Amino acid sequence: MKMKREVRFGTYNPIINFIFFIGAIALCMFLNHPAFLFCSVISSFTLYLTINPKKAFRLILAMALPFVIISLVNPFFNIYGKTVLFTCFGGRPYTLEALYYGMANAAMFVSVMVWFASYNEIMTSDKFLYIFGRVVPSVSMILTMVLRFVPNYTRKAKQIANARKCIGKAGDEGGKKEKIENGMTVLSSLTNYALEGGIMTADSMQSRGYGCGKRTTFSIYRFDGRDKTLISFMALSLALVLFCVSNGAASVSYTPDLFISGLESIYTVTGVVCYFIFLMIPTVINVMEEITWRILRSKI
């Protein structure tokens, strides 16, 4: 079986990975300026393309539908705006400004979803436990177990369904009643499996002395020189973005009047450039690693 090579950005300290994704997602949710949203959408898709190129194009196609739906549906609920395109539902105006606002919300939604897709590829449960294990050990342990059990229970549900299918009790070819009964049986078996696993885990933790005395932690992650350099560069980029935003770089209003701060503002230009540089950090790291990898392979 071919092993999946970890992306370069994922080899950095988990604190750096976590700070980047929190910054990228939070800024995307609060900056509705079209230029900032465009940078976020492009950066999120390019990052996922370097992480999982096989699924990237399918993800792009999957995100196209919600983008169109959110963009077109928003003006039906938001009637504010001066440029009326047409009226519907008894004279409710469908305005151009509301359409622009819907497109901005759709771009934000799509970008956040893609950022989370990249987050799930890079931020594994052991990295999450490394970050929060000493601060909130109980909460981090529960979250880690939950993140691990979700795919585990999914696989177990498929195993139960396949086992029932082998003995002719899957209910695939029956009516709605048979399908519901089959689903309830699978759910009941999965619940029993989960409860039994929880009891065994609790007994195992208790027998090993969990909660008795001071806990120690072990981690393979270290904060070395390259991590310090990268986090300093990220902090500088974020600081410049926040400084520009505080000076009106992302000023925008869609309804009722359309106003977007343009290229005449030095803060907008600087903020967009710094924002794009910050968001492209992991993509550039991954691309440079791939180029280096191919060069080394060509020399073998």
Coordinates of C-alpha atoms in Angstrom, one line a residue:
M1 CA 0.0 0.0 0.0
K2 CA 1.4 3.4 -1.0
M3 CA 1.9 5.7 1.9
K4 CA 0.6 9.2 1.8
R5 CA 3.4 11.8 2.0
E6 CA 2.6 14.5 4.5
V7 CA 2.5 18.0 3.1
R8 CA 5.3 20.3 4.1
F9 CA 3.2 22.8 6.0
G10 CA 1.9 20.0 8.1
T11 CA 5.4 19.2 9.3
Y12 CA 5.7 22.6 11.1
N13 CA 4.8 22.9 14.7
P14 CA 1.0 22.3 15.3
I15 CA 0.8 25.7 17.0
I16 CA 1.7 27.4 13.7
N17 CA -0.8 25.3 11.8
F18 CA -3.6 26.1 14.3
I19 CA -2.8 29.8 14.4
F20 CA -2.8 30.0 10.6
F21 CA -6.2 28.3 10.2
I22 CA -7.8 30.3 13.0
G23 CA -6.5 33.5 11.4
A24 CA -7.6 32.6 7.9
I25 CA -11.1 31.5 8.9
A26 CA -11.7 34.4 11.4
L27 CA -10.5 37.0 8.9
C28 CA -12.6 35.5 6.1
M29 CA -15.7 35.6 8.3
F30 CA -15.2 39.3 9.3
L31 CA -13.8 40.8 6.1
N32 CA -16.6 41.2 3.5
H33 CA -14.6 43.4 1.1
P34 CA -14.6 41.8 -2.4
A35 CA -10.8 42.0 -2.8
F36 CA -10.3 40.2 0.6
L37 CA -12.9 37.6 -0.2
F38 CA -11.3 36.9 -3.6
C39 CA -7.9 36.4 -2.0
S40 CA -9.5 34.0 0.6
V41 CA -11.3 32.0 -2.0
I42 CA -8.3 31.7 -4.3
S43 CA -5.9 30.9 -1.4
S44 CA -8.2 28.3 0.1
F45 CA -8.6 26.4 -3.1
T46 CA -4.9 26.5 -4.0
L47 CA -3.9 25.2 -0.6
Y48 CA -6.3 22.3 -0.9
L49 CA -5.0 21.7 -4.4
T50 CA -1.5 21.2 -3.0
I51 CA -2.8 19.0 -0.1
N52 CA -5.2 16.7 -2.0
P53 CA -5.1 17.3 -5.7
K54 CA -7.3 14.3 -6.5
K55 CA -10.2 15.7 -4.5
A56 CA -9.6 19.4 -5.2
F57 CA -11.5 19.6 -8.5
R58 CA -14.4 17.7 -7.1
L59 CA -14.5 20.1 -4.2
I60 CA -14.5 23.1 -6.5
L61 CA -17.5 21.6 -8.4
A62 CA -19.3 20.8 -5.2
M63 CA -18.8 24.4 -3.9
A64 CA -20.0 26.0 -7.1
L65 CA -23.7 25.0 -6.4
P66 CA -24.0 26.5 -2.9
F67 CA -22.2 29.7 -4.2
V68 CA -24.8 30.1 -6.9
I69 CA -27.8 29.2 -4.6
I70 CA -26.7 31.6 -1.8
S71 CA -26.0 34.4 -4.3
L72 CA -29.3 34.1 -6.1
V73 CA -31.6 33.4 -3.0
N74 CA -30.3 36.3 -0.8
P75 CA -32.1 39.1 -2.7
F76 CA -35.5 37.3 -2.2
F77 CA -35.0 37.9 1.6
N78 CA -33.0 41.1 1.6
I79 CA -35.0 43.7 -0.3
Y80 CA -32.7 46.6 0.5
G81 CA -31.1 48.3 -2.4
K82 CA -31.7 51.1 -5.0
T83 CA -31.1 49.3 -8.3
V84 CA -34.2 47.1 -8.8
L85 CA -33.7 44.4 -11.4
F86 CA -37.2 43.0 -11.2
T87 CA -40.1 42.4 -8.8
C88 CA -41.5 39.1 -7.6
F89 CA -43.9 37.7 -5.0
G90 CA -46.4 40.5 -5.1
G91 CA -44.0 43.3 -5.9
R92 CA -41.0 42.5 -3.7
P93 CA -37.9 44.1 -5.3
Y94 CA -35.0 42.0 -6.4
T95 CA -32.1 44.5 -6.2
L96 CA -28.6 44.5 -7.6
E97 CA -27.1 45.5 -4.2
A98 CA -28.7 42.6 -2.5
L99 CA -27.3 40.3 -5.2
Y100 CA -23.8 41.6 -4.6
Y101 CA -24.3 41.1 -0.9
G102 CA -25.4 37.5 -1.5
M103 CA -22.3 36.9 -3.6
A104 CA -20.1 38.2 -0.8
N105 CA -21.8 35.9 1.7
A106 CA -21.6 33.0 -0.7
A107 CA -17.8 33.6 -1.2
M108 CA -17.3 33.7 2.5
F109 CA -19.2 30.5 3.0
V110 CA -17.4 28.6 0.3
S111 CA -14.0 29.9 1.5
V112 CA -14.6 28.9 5.1
M113 CA -15.7 25.4 4.0
V114 CA -12.6 24.9 2.0
W115 CA -10.4 26.2 4.8
F116 CA -12.0 23.6 7.1
A117 CA -11.3 20.9 4.5
S118 CA -7.6 21.8 4.6
Y119 CA -7.8 22.0 8.4
N120 CA -9.1 18.5 8.6
E121 CA -6.3 17.2 6.4
I122 CA -3.5 18.9 8.4
M123 CA -4.7 19.2 12.0
T124 CA -4.8 15.6 13.2
S125 CA -6.0 14.6 16.7
D126 CA -2.5 14.3 18.1
K127 CA -1.7 17.8 17.0
F128 CA -4.9 19.1 18.7
L129 CA -4.0 17.2 21.9
Y130 CA -0.4 18.6 21.8
I131 CA -1.8 22.2 21.7
F132 CA -4.5 21.9 24.4
G133 CA -3.3 18.9 26.4
R134 CA -1.6 20.9 29.1
V135 CA -4.1 23.8 29.2
V136 CA -7.4 21.8 29.3
P137 CA -6.4 18.1 29.4
S138 CA -9.8 16.7 30.1
V139 CA -11.5 18.8 27.3
S140 CA -8.8 18.1 24.8
M141 CA -8.9 14.4 25.6
I142 CA -12.7 14.3 25.1
L143 CA -12.5 16.2 21.8
T144 CA -9.7 13.9 20.6
M145 CA -11.7 10.9 21.4
V146 CA -14.8 12.3 19.6
L147 CA -12.7 13.2 16.5
R148 CA -11.4 9.6 16.5
F149 CA -14.7 7.9 17.2
V150 CA -16.6 9.6 14.3
P151 CA -14.7 7.8 11.5
N152 CA -14.5 4.7 13.7
Y153 CA -18.2 4.5 14.1
T154 CA -18.8 5.2 10.4
R155 CA -16.6 2.2 9.5
K156 CA -18.3 0.1 12.1
A157 CA -21.8 1.0 10.8
K158 CA -20.7 -0.1 7.3
Q159 CA -19.3 -3.4 8.7
I160 CA -22.6 -4.1 10.4
A161 CA -24.6 -3.2 7.3
N162 CA -22.4 -5.4 5.1
A163 CA -22.7 -8.3 7.6
R164 CA -26.5 -8.1 7.5
K165 CA -26.4 -7.9 3.7
C166 CA -24.4 -11.1 3.6
I167 CA -27.1 -13.0 5.5
G168 CA -29.9 -11.4 3.4
K169 CA -31.2 -9.0 6.0
A170 CA -30.0 -5.7 4.5
G171 CA -33.5 -4.6 3.5
D172 CA -32.2 -2.9 0.3
E173 CA -34.8 -4.5 -1.9
G174 CA -37.7 -4.2 0.5
G175 CA -40.2 -1.4 1.1
K176 CA -39.8 1.6 3.3
K177 CA -40.8 -0.4 6.4
E178 CA -38.0 -3.0 5.8
K179 CA -35.5 -0.2 5.2
I180 CA -36.4 1.6 8.3
E181 CA -36.2 -1.6 10.4
N182 CA -32.8 -2.4 8.9
G183 CA -31.6 1.1 9.7
M184 CA -32.9 0.9 13.3
T185 CA -31.2 -2.5 13.7
V186 CA -27.9 -1.1 12.5
L187 CA -28.3 1.9 14.8
S188 CA -29.1 -0.4 17.8
S189 CA -26.0 -2.5 17.1
L190 CA -23.8 0.5 16.7
T191 CA -25.2 2.0 20.0
N192 CA -24.4 -1.3 21.8
Y193 CA -20.9 -1.2 20.3
A194 CA -20.4 2.4 21.4
L195 CA -21.6 1.8 25.0
E196 CA -19.5 -1.3 25.3
G197 CA -16.4 0.5 24.0
G198 CA -17.0 3.4 26.3
I199 CA -17.2 1.1 29.4
M200 CA -14.0 -0.7 28.3
T201 CA -12.2 2.5 27.8
A202 CA -13.3 3.9 31.2
D203 CA -12.2 0.7 32.9
S204 CA -8.9 0.7 31.1
M205 CA -8.2 4.4 32.0
Q206 CA -9.1 3.7 35.7
S207 CA -6.9 0.7 35.9
R208 CA -4.0 2.7 34.5
G209 CA -4.5 5.4 37.2
Y210 CA -6.0 8.2 35.1
G211 CA -6.7 11.2 37.2
C212 CA -4.4 10.1 40.1
G213 CA -1.6 12.6 40.7
K214 CA 0.1 15.0 38.3
R215 CA 0.0 14.1 34.6
T216 CA 2.9 14.3 32.3
T217 CA 2.8 14.6 28.5
F218 CA 4.9 13.4 25.7
S219 CA 5.1 14.9 22.3
I220 CA 7.2 14.5 19.2
Y221 CA 6.8 18.1 18.2
R222 CA 9.4 20.7 19.0
F223 CA 9.5 24.5 18.4
D224 CA 12.7 24.9 16.4
G225 CA 14.3 27.8 14.4
R226 CA 12.2 27.4 11.3
D227 CA 9.0 27.6 13.4
K228 CA 10.2 30.8 15.0
T229 CA 11.0 32.3 11.7
L230 CA 7.6 31.4 10.2
I231 CA 5.5 32.4 13.1
S232 CA 7.3 35.8 13.2
F233 CA 6.6 36.3 9.5
M234 CA 2.9 35.3 10.1
A235 CA 2.6 37.7 13.0
L236 CA 4.0 40.5 11.0
S237 CA 1.6 39.9 8.1
L238 CA -1.4 39.7 10.5
A239 CA -0.3 42.8 12.3
L240 CA -0.1 44.7 9.0
V241 CA -3.5 43.4 7.9
L242 CA -5.2 44.4 11.2
F243 CA -3.5 47.8 11.1
C244 CA -4.8 48.5 7.6
V245 CA -8.3 47.1 8.4
S246 CA -8.5 49.4 11.4
N247 CA -7.8 52.3 9.1
G248 CA -10.6 51.5 6.7
A249 CA -8.9 49.1 4.3
A250 CA -11.9 46.7 4.2
S251 CA -14.6 49.4 4.3
V252 CA -17.6 48.1 2.4
S253 CA -21.4 48.6 2.3
Y254 CA -23.7 46.6 0.0
T255 CA -27.1 47.8 1.1
P256 CA -28.9 50.1 0.6
D257 CA -26.0 52.0 -1.1
L258 CA -23.1 50.2 -2.6
F259 CA -19.7 51.4 -1.3
I260 CA -16.4 49.6 -1.7
S261 CA -13.1 51.1 -0.8
G262 CA -10.9 50.9 -3.9
L263 CA -7.4 51.1 -5.1
E264 CA -7.2 54.8 -4.3
S265 CA -6.7 53.9 -0.6
I266 CA -3.2 53.0 0.3
Y267 CA -4.5 51.1 3.3
T268 CA -6.7 48.9 1.0
V269 CA -3.9 48.0 -1.3
T270 CA -1.4 47.3 1.5
G271 CA -4.0 45.3 3.4
V272 CA -5.0 43.1 0.5
V273 CA -1.4 42.4 -0.4
C274 CA -0.4 41.5 3.1
Y275 CA -3.6 39.5 3.5
F276 CA -2.9 37.5 0.3
I277 CA 0.7 36.9 1.4
F278 CA -0.4 35.6 4.8
L279 CA -3.0 33.2 3.2
M280 CA -0.5 31.9 0.6
I281 CA 2.2 31.0 3.2
P282 CA 1.2 27.3 3.4
T283 CA 0.7 27.0 -0.3
V284 CA 4.1 28.4 -1.1
I285 CA 5.7 26.1 1.4
N286 CA 4.0 23.1 -0.1
V287 CA 4.8 24.1 -3.7
M288 CA 8.5 24.7 -2.8
E289 CA 8.6 21.3 -1.1
E290 CA 7.1 19.6 -4.2
I291 CA 9.6 21.3 -6.5
T292 CA 12.5 20.3 -4.3
W293 CA 11.1 16.7 -4.1
R294 CA 10.9 16.5 -7.9
I295 CA 14.4 17.9 -8.4
L296 CA 15.9 15.4 -6.0
R297 CA 14.0 12.5 -7.6
S298 CA 15.3 13.6 -11.0
K299 CA 18.9 13.3 -9.7
I300 CA 18.5 9.7 -8.6

